[in-house]
Coordinates of N, CA and C in Angstrom, one line a residue:
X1 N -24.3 -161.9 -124.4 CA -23.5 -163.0 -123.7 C -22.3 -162.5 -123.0
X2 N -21.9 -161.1 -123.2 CA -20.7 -160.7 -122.7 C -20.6 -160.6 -121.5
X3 N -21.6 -161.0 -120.5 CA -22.0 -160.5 -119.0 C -21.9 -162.1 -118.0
X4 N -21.6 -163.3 -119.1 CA -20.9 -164.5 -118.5 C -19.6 -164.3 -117.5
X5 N -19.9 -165.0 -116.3 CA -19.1 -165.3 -115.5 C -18.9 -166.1 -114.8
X6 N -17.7 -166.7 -113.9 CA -17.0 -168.1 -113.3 C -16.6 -167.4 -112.1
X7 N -17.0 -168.5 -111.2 CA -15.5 -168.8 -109.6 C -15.6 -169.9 -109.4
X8 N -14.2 -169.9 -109.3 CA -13.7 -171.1 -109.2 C -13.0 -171.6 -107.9
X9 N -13.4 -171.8 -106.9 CA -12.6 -172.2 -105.6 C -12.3 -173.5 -104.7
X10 N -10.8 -173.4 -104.4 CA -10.2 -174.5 -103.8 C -9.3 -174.1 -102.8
X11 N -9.1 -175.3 -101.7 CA -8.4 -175.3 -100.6 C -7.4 -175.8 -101.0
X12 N -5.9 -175.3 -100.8 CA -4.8 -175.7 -100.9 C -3.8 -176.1 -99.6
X13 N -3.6 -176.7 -99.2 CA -2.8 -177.4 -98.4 C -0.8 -176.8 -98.3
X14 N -1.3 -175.6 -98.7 CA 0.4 -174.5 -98.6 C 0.0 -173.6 -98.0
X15 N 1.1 -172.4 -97.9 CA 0.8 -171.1 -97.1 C 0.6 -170.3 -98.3
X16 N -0.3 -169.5 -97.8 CA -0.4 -168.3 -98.9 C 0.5 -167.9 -99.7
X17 N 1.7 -167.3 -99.1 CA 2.9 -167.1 -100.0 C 2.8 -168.1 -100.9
X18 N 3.5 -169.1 -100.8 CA 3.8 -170.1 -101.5 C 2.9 -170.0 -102.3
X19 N 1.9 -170.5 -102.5 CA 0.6 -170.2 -103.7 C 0.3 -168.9 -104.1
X20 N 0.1 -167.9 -103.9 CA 0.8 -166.7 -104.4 C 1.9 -166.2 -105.7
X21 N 2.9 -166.8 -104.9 CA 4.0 -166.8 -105.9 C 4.2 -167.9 -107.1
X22 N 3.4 -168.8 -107.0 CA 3.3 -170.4 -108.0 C 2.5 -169.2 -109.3
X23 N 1.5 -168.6 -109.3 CA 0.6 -167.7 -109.8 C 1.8 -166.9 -110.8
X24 N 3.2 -166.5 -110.4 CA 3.8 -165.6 -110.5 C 4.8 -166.0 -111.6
X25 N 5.3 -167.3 -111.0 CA 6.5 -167.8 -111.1 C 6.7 -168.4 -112.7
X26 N 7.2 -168.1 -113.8 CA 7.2 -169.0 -115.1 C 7.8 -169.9 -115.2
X27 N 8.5 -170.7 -114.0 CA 8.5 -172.1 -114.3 C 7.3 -172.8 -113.6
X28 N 6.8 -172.1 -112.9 CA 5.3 -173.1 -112.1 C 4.7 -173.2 -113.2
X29 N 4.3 -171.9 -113.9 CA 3.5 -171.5 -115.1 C 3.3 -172.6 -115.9
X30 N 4.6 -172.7 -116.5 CA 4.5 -173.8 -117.1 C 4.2 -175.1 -116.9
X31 N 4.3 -175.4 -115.7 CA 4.0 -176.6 -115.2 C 2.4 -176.8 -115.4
X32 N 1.5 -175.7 -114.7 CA 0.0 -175.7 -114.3 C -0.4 -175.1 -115.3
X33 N -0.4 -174.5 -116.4 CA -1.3 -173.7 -117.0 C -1.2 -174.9 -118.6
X34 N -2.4 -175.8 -118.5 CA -2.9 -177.2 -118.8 C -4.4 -176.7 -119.4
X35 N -4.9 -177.0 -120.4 CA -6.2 -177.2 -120.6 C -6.8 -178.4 -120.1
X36 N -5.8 -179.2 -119.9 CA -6.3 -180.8 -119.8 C -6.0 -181.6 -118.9
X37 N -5.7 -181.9 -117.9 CA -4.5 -182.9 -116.9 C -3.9 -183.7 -118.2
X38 N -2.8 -184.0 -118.2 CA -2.2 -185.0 -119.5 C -1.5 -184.3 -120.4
X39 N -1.6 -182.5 -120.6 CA -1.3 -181.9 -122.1 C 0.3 -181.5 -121.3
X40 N 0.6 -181.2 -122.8 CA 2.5 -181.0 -122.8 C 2.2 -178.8 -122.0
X41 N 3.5 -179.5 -121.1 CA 4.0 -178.1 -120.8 C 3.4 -176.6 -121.4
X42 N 3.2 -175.9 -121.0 CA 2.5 -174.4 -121.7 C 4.3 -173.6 -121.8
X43 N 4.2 -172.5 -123.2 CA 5.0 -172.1 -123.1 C 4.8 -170.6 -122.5
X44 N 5.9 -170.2 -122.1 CA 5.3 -168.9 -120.8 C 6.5 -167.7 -121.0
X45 N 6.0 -166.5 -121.3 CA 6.7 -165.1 -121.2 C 5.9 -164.5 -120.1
X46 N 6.6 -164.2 -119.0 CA 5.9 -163.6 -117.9 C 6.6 -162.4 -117.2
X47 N 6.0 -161.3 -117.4 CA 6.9 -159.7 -116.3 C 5.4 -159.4 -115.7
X48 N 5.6 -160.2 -114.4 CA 4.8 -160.0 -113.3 C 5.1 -158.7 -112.4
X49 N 4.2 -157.7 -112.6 CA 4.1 -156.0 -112.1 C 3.3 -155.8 -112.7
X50 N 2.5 -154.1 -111.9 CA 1.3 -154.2 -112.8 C 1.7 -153.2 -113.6
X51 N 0.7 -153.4 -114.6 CA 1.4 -153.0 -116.2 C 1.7 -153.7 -117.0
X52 N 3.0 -155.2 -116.1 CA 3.2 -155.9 -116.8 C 2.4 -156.9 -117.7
X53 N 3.0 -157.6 -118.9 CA 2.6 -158.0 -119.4 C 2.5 -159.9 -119.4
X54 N 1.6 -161.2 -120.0 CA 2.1 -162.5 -120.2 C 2.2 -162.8 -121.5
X55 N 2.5 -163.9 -121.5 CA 1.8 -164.8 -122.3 C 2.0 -166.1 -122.7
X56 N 1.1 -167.2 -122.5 CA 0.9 -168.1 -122.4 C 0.7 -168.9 -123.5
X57 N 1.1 -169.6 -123.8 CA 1.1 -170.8 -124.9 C 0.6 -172.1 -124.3
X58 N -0.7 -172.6 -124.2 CA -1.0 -173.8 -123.8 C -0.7 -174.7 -124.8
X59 N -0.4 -176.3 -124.6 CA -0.1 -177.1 -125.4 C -1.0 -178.1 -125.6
X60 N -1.9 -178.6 -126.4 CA -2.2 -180.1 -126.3 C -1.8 -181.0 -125.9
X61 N -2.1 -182.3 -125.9 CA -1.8 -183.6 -126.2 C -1.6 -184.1 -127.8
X62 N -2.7 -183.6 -128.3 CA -2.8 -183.3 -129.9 C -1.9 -182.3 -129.9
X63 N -1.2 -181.7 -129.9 CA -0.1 -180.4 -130.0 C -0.9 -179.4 -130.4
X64 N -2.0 -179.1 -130.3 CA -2.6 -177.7 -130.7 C -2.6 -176.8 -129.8
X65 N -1.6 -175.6 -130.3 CA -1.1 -174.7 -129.4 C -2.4 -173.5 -128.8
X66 N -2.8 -173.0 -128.1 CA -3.9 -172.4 -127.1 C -3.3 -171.1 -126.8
X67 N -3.1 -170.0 -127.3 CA -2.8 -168.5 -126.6 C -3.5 -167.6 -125.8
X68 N -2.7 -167.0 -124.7 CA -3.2 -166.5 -124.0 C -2.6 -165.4 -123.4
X69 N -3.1 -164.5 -123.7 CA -2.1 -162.9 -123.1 C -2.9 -162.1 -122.0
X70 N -2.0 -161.2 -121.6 CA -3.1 -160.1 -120.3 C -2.0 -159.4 -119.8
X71 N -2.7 -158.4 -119.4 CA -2.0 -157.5 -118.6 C -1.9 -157.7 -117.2
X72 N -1.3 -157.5 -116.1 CA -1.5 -157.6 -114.7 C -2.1 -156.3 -114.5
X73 N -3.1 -155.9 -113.8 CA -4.0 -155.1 -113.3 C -3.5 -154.5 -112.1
X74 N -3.3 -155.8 -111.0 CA -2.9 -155.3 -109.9 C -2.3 -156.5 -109.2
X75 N -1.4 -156.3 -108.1 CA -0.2 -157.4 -107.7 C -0.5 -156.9 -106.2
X76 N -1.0 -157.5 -105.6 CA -1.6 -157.2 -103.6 C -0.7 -158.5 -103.0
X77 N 0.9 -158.5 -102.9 CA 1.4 -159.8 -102.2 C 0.8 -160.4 -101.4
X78 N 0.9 -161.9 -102.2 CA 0.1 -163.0 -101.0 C -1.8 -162.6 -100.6
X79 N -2.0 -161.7 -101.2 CA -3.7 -161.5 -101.0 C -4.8 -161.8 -102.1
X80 N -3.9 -160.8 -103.6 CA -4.6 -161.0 -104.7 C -4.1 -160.4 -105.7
X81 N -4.6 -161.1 -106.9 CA -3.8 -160.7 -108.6 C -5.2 -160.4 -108.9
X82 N -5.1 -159.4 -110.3 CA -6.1 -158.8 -111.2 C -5.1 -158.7 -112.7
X83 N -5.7 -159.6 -113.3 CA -5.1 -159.3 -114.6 C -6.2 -159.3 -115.9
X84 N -6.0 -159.1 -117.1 CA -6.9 -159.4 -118.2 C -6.7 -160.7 -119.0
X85 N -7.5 -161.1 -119.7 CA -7.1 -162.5 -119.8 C -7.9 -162.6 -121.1
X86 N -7.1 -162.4 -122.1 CA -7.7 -162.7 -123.8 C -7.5 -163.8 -124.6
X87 N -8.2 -164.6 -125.1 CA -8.0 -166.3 -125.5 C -9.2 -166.7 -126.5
X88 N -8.7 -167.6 -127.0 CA -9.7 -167.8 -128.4 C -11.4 -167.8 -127.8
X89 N -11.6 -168.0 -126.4 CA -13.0 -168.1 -126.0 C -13.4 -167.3 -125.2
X90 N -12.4 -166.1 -124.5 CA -13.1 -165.1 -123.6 C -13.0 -163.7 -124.9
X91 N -13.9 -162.8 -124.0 CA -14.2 -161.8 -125.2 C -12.5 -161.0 -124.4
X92 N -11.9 -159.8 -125.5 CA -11.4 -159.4 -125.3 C -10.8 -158.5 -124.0
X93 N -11.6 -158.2 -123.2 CA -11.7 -157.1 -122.1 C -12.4 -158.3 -120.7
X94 N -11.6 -159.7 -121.3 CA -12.4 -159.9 -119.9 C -11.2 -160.0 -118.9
X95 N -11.5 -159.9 -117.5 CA -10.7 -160.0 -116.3 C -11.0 -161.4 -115.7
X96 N -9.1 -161.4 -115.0 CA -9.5 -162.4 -114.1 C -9.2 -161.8 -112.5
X97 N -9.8 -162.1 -111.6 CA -9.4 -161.7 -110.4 C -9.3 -163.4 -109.5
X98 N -7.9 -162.9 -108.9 CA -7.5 -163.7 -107.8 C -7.5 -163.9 -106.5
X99 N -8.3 -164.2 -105.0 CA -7.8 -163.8 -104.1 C -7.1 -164.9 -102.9
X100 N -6.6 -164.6 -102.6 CA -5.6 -166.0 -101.5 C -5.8 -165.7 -100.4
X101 N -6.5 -166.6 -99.3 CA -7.0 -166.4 -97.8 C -6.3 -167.3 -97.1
X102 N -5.4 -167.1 -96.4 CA -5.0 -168.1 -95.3 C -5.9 -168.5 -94.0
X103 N -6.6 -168.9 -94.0 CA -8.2 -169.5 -92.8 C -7.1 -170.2 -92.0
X104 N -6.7 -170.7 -92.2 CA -5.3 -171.7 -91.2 C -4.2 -171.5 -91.3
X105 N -2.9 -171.4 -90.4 CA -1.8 -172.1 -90.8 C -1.8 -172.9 -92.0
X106 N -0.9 -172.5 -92.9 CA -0.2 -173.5 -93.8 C -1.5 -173.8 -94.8
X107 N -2.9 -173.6 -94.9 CA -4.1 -173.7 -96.0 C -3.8 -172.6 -96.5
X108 N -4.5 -172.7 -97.9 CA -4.8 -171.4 -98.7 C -6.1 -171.5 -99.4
X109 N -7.1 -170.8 -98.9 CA -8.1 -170.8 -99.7 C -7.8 -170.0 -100.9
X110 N -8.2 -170.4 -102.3 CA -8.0 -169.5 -103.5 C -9.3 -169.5 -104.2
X111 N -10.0 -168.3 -104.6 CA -10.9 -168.0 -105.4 C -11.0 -167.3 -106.5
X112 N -10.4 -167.9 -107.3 CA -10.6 -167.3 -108.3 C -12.0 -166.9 -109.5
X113 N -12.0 -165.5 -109.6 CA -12.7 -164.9 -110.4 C -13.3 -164.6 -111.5
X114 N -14.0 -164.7 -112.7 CA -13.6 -164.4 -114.4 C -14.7 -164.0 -115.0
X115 N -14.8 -162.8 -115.3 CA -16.2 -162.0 -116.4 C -15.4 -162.1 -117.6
X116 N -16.6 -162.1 -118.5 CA -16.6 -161.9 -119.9 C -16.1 -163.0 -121.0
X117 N -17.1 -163.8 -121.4 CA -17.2 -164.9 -122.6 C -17.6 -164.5 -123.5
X118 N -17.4 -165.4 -124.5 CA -18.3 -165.7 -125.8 C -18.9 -166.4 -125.9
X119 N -19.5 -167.7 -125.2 CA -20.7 -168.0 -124.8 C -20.5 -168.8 -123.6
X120 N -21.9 -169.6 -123.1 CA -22.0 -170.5 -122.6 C -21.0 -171.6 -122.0
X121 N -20.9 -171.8 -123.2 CA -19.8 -173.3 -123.5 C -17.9 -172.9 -123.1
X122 N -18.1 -171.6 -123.5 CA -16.6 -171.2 -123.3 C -16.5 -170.8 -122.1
X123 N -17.3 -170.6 -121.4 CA -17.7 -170.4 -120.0 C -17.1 -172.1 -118.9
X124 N -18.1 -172.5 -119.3 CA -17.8 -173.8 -118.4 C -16.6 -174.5 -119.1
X125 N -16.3 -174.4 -120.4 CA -14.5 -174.7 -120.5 C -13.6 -174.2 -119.7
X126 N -14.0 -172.8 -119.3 CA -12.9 -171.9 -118.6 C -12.9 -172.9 -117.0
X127 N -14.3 -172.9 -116.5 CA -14.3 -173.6 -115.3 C -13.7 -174.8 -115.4
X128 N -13.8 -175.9 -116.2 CA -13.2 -177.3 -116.0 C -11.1 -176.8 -116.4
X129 N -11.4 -175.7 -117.2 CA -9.8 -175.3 -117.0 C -8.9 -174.8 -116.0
X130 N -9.7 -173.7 -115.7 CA -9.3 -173.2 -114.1 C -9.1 -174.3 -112.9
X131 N -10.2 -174.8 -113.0 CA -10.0 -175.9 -111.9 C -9.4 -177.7 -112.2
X132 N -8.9 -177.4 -113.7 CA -7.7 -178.1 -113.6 C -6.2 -177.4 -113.3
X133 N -5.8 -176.2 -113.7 CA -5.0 -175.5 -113.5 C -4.7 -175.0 -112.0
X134 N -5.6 -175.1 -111.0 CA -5.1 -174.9 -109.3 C -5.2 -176.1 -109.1
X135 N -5.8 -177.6 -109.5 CA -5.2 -178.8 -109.0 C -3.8 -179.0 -109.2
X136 N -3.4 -178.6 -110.3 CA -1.9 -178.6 -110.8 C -1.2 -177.6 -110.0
X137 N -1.7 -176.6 -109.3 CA -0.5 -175.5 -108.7 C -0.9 -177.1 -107.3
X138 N -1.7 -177.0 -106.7 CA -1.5 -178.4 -105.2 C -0.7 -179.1 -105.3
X139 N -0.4 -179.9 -107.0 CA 0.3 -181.1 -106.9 C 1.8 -180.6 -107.0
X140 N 2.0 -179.5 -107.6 CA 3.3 -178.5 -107.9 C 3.9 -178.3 -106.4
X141 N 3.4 -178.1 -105.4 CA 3.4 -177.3 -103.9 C 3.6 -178.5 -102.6
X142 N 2.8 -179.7 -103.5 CA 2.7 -180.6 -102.2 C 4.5 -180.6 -102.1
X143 N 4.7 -181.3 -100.8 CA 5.7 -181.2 -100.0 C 6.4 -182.5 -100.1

């Protein structure tokens, strides 16, 4: 089952930069990194470089705290992030990869990337997570 994978992609209505750096930033972090639309703030230690290191504390609504650590892989301003991303439901060594396309002025296409599960289920959790977590960087960004 270790050979599970996700993409997740959406049009964002910002400039690349701007979405780019939301990715980066630990107070966006906190804002969008949600298992749920509705859950409390995630708590966030972030040294964004590669090498660097996170780490993420998602929060419930029930308060049950969700961790999540990784290393940064690679930091390509405004194009693309590569980091590793370990959590009660991806297997250890799995990656996530980022990439940011500006197709227009002021859009950002984002596609985000992700190998390596523990099963099925933790699979398409990741997807309804991810793709609550870049609805939340849009609403973060709107203007």
């Amino acid at each position: 089952m270790s050979e599970l994978e996700l993409t997740v992609s959406r049009t964002i209505a910002a400039p690349r930069e701007k979405v780019f750096n939301a990715w980066l930033d630990p107070a966006t972090l906190k804002r969008i990194m949600r298992p749920s639309a509705g859950d409390e703030m995630a708590e966030v230690t972030n040294d964004p470089r590669k090498g660097g290191t996170f780490e993420i504390v998602m929060v419930t609504a029930e308060k049950k705290k969700i961790p999540h650590t990784g290393t940064y892989l690679e930091i390509d301003p405004h194009s693309r992030l590569a980091f590793t991303w370990a959590s009660p439901h991806s297997l250890d060594d799995s990656r996530v990869t980022i990439d940011f396309a500006e197709n227009e002025p002021g859009s950002t296409e984002v596609t985000l990337h992700q190998v390596k599960f523990r099963s099925e289920e933790a699979r398409d959790g990741h997807i309804k997570g991810w793709t609550v977590i870049i609805g939340e960087i849009e609403k973060v960004l709107k203007p």
